[in-house]
Coordinates of C-alpha atoms in Angstrom, one line a residue:
X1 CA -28.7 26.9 16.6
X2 CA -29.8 24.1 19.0
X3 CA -30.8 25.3 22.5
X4 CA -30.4 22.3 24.5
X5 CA -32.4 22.2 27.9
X6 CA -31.0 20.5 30.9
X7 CA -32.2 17.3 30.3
X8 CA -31.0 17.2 26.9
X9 CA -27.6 18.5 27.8
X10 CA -27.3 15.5 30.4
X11 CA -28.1 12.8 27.8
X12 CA -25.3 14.7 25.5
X13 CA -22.6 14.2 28.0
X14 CA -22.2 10.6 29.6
X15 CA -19.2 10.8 32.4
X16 CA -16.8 7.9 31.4
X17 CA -16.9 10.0 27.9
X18 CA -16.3 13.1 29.4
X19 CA -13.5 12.4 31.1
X20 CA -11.7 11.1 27.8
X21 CA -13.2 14.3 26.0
X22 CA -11.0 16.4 29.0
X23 CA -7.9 14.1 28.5
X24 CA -7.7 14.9 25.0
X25 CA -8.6 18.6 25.8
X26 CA -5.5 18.3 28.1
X27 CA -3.3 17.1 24.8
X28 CA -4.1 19.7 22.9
X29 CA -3.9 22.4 25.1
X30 CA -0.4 20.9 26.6
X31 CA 0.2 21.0 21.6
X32 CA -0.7 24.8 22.0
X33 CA -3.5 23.6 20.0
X34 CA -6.5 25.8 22.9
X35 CA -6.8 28.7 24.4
X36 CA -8.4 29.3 27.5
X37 CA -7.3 32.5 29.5
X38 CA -7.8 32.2 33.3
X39 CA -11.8 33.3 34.1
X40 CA -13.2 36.7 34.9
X41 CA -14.6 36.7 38.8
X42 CA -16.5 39.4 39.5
X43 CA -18.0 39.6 43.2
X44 CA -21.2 40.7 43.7
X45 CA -23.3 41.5 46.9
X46 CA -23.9 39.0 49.5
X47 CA -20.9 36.6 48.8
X48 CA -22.5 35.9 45.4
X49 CA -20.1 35.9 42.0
X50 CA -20.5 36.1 38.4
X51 CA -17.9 34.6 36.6
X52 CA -17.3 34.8 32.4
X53 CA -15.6 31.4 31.3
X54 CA -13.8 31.5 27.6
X55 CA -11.9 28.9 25.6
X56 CA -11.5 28.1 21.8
X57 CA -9.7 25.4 19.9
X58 CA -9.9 26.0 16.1
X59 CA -13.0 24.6 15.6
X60 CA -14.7 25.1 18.1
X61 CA -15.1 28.4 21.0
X62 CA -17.2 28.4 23.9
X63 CA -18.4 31.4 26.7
X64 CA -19.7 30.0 29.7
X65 CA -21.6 32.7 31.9
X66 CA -21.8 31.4 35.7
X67 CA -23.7 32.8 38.6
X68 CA -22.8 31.3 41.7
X69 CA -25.5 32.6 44.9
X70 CA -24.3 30.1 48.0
X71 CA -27.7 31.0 49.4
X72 CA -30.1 30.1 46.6
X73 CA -31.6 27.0 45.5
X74 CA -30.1 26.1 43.0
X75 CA -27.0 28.3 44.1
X76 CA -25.4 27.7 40.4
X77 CA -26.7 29.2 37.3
X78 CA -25.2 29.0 34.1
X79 CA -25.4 28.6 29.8
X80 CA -22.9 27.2 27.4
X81 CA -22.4 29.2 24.2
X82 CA -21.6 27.1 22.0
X83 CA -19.9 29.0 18.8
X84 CA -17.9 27.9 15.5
X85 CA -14.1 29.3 15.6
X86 CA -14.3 29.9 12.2
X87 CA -17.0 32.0 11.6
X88 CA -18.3 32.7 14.6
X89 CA -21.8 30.8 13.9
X90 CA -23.9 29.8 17.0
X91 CA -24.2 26.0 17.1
X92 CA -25.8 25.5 20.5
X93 CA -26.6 26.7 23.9
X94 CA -26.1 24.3 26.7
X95 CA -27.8 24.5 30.1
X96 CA -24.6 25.6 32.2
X97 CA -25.8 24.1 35.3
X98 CA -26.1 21.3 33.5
X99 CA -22.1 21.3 31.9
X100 CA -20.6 22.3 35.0
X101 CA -21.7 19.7 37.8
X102 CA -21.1 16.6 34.7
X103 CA -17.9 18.4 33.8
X104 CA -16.3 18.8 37.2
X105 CA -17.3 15.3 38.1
X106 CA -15.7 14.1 35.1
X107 CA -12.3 15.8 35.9
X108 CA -13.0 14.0 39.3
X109 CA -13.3 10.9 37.4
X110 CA -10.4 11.1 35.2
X111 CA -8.0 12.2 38.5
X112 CA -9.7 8.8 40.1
X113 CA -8.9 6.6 37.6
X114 CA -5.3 8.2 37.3
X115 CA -4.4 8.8 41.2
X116 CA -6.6 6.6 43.5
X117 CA -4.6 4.2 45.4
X118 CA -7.9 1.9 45.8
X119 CA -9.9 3.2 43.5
X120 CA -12.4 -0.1 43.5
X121 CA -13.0 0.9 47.6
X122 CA -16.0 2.7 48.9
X123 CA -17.3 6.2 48.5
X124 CA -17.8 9.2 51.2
X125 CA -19.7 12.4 50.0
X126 CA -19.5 14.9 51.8
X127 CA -22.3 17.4 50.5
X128 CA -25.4 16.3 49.0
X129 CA -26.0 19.0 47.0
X130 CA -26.2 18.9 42.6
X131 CA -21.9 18.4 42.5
X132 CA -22.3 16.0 45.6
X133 CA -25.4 13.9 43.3
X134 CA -22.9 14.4 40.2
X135 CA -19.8 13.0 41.5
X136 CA -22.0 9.5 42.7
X137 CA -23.3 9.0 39.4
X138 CA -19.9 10.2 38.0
X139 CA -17.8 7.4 40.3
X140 CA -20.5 4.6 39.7
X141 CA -20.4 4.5 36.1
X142 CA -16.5 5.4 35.8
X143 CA -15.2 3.6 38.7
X144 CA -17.9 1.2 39.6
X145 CA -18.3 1.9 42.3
X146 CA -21.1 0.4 44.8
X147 CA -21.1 1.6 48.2
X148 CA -21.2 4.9 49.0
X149 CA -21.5 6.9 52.4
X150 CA -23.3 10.4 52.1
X151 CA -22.4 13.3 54.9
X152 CA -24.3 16.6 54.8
X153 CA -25.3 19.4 57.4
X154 CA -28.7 18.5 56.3
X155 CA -29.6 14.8 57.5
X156 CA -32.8 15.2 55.7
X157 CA -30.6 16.0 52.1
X158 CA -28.1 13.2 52.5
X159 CA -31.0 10.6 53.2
X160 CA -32.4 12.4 50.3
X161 CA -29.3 11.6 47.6
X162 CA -28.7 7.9 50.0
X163 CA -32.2 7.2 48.4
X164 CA -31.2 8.1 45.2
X165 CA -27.8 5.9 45.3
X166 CA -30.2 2.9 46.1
X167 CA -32.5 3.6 43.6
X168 CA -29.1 3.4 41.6
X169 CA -28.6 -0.1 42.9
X170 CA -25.7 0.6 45.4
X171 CA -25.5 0.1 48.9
X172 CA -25.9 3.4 50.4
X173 CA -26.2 4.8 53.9
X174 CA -27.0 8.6 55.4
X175 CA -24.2 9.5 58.2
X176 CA -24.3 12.0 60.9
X177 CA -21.1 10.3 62.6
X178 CA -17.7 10.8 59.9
X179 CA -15.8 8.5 61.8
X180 CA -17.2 4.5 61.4
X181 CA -17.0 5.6 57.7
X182 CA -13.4 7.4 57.4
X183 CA -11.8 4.1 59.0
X184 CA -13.4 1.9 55.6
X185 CA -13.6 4.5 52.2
X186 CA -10.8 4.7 49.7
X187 CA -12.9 7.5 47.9
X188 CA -13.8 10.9 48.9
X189 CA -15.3 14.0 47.8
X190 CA -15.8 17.3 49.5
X191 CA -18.7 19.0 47.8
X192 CA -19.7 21.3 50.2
X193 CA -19.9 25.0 50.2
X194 CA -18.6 25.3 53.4
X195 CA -15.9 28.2 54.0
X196 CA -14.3 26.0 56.8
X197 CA -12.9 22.6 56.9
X198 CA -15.5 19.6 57.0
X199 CA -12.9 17.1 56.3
X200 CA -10.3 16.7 59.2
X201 CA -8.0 14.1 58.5
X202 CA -8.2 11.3 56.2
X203 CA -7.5 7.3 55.6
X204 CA -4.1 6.0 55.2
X205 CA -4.7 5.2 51.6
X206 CA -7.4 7.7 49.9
X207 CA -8.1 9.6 47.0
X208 CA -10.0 13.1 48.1
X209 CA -11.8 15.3 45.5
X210 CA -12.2 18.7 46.8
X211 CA -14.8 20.6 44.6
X212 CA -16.7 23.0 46.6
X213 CA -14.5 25.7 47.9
X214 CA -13.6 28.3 44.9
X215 CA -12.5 31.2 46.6
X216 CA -9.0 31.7 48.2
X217 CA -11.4 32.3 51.9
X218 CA -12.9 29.2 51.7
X219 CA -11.7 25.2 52.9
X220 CA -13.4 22.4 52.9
X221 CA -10.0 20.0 53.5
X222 CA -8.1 20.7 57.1
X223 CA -4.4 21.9 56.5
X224 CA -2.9 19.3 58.9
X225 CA -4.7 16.9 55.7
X226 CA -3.4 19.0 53.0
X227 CA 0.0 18.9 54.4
X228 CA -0.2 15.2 54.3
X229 CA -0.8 14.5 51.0
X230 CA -0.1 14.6 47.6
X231 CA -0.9 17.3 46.0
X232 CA -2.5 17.7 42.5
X233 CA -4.7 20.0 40.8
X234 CA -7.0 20.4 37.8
X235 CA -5.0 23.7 36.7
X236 CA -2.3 25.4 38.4
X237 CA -2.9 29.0 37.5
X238 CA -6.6 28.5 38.5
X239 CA -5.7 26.7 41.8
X240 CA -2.7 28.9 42.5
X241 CA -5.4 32.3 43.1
X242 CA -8.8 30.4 44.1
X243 CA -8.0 27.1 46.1
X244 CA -8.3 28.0 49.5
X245 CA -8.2 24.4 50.4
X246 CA -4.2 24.7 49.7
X247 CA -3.6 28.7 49.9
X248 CA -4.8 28.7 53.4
X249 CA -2.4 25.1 54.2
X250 CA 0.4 27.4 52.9
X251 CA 1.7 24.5 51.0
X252 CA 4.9 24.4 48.8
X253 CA 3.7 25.1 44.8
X254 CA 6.7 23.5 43.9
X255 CA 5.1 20.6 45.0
X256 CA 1.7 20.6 43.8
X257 CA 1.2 18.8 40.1
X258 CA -1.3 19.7 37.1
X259 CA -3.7 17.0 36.3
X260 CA -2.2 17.3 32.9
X261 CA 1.2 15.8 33.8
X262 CA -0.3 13.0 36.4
X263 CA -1.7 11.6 33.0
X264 CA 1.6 10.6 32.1
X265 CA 3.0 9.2 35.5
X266 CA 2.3 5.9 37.6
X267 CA -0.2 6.1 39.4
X268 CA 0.1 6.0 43.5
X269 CA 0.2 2.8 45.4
X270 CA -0.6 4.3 48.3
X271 CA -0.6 7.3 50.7
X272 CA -3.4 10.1 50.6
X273 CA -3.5 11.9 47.6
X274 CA -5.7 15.3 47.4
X275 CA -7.1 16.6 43.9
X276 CA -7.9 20.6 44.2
X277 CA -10.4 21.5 41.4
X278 CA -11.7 25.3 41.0
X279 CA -12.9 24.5 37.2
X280 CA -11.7 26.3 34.3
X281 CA -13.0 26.8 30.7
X282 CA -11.3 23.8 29.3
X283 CA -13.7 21.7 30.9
X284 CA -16.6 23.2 29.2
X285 CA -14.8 23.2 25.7
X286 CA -14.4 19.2 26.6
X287 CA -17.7 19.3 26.8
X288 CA -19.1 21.2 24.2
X289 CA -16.8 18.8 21.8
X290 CA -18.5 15.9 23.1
X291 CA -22.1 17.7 23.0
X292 CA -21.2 19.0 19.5
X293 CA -20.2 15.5 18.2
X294 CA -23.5 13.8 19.7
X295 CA -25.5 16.1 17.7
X296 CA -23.9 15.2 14.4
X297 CA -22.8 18.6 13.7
X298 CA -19.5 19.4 11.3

């Protein structure tokens, strides 16, 4: 069995690859082809939770085991087994931390390039945190993108990953006013563990990735902005018990799509278009394909 540390597990799983990984994830599990029951959430003391994370396609199963302490530095920690569905042999262990900040910015990535009006415009992040860090990398080598506004209740941590976008070679900038910047991006992700809204309304025309909140009493995205956009989500039986972001906006399910089915439609012209992601194991079985087949491992 391989136990892979952080760094390794990074080099295994390159964004733009990871989001096609997902897609095809997505086609199989539309074929019947994976399983992946909803997670186990377990709360524990002081707002913490442990969560247990299965899926299995028939090569391949995975367990992810997540603690999630809001207070803590870092507040996720996590490890990727990595099993064969046939005999049940351990092939690898993956640095969770590691899969789940690529991973989620990935799915990020692949609603981008399916649902972003102006998905070539600039970038707000809105948390500077190891998802907010993610999600740049993620949009620059996916997207392309270049510019790049960074927003965070901690000046001192969004000079801190502004600094890292220029070391990156894109024009970057540290923001305590949202304002200047809301009336230029195209792109924006809420990466924040905030349990109230940080994002109050939004550009005519913008993509927003909501990441951070993943608990039914937490919002990162104002109602009076959910209510105005399009509504899509990485899963609809994880989003219809965790996102707060749209539980708490009250919003019509009816009209809320899977990121599985925007795959297969045009993608918007225009408007604001929200993407609610709470993760679910399917991500980390994306991953753990693409980790497994980097290794050279039948």
């Amino acid at each position: 069995m391989r136990i892979l540390s952080a760094e390794e597990t990074a080099a295994l799983l390159p964004y733009a690859a990871l989001a096609e990984s997902i897609a095809q994830v997505l086609a199989d599990h539309a074929q019947g082809l994976v399983t992946a029951p909803e997670r186990l959430v377990v709360p524990l003391p002081g707002g913490a939770t442990l969560l247990l994370m299965p899926a299995a396609d028939p090569f391949l199963s995975v367990t992810k085991l997540v603690t999630v302490h809001p207070q803590q530095q870092p507040s996720v920690r996590a490890e990727v087994w990595v099993m064969r569905t046939a005999t049940g042999e351990r092939l690898a262990l993956l640095d969770g931390g590691v899969v789940t900040a690529r991973r989620t910015a990935a799915v990020s990535l692949l609603a981008a390039q399916t649902l972003a009006p102006l998905p070539a415009g600039p970038l707000l992040l809105m948390g500077a945190g190891t998802q907010g860090r993610s999600h740049l990398e993620a949009f620059q080598e996916g997207l392309g993108t270049d510019k790049v506004y960074v927003h965070s209740r901690s000046f001192e941590h969004a000079e801190a990953l502004a600094s890292y976008a220029r070391q990156r070679r894109m024009l970057a900038q540290a923001i305590r006013d949202l304002e200047p910047a809301l009336n230029e991006v195209s792109l924006i992700v809420c990466a924040t563990t905030s349990p109230t809204p940080v994002l109050l309304r939004a550009p005519s025309s913008a993509f927003i990735a909501a990441v951070g909140a993943y608990r039914p009493d937490m919002a990162e995205v104002a109602p009076e902005v959910v209510r105005q956009a399009r509504l899509y989500v990485d899963t609809l039986e994880g989003a219809r018990s965790e996102a707060g972001d749209l539980l708490q906006a009250g919003v019509d399910w009816d009209e809320v799509q899977p990121l599985a089915a925007a795959l297969h439609q045009p993608q918007p012209a225009s408007g604001v278009v929200l993407f609610k992601s709470v993760g679910h194991a399917l991500w980390d079985l994306a991953a753990a394909r693409l980790a497994v087949k980097s290794l050279g491992i039948q």
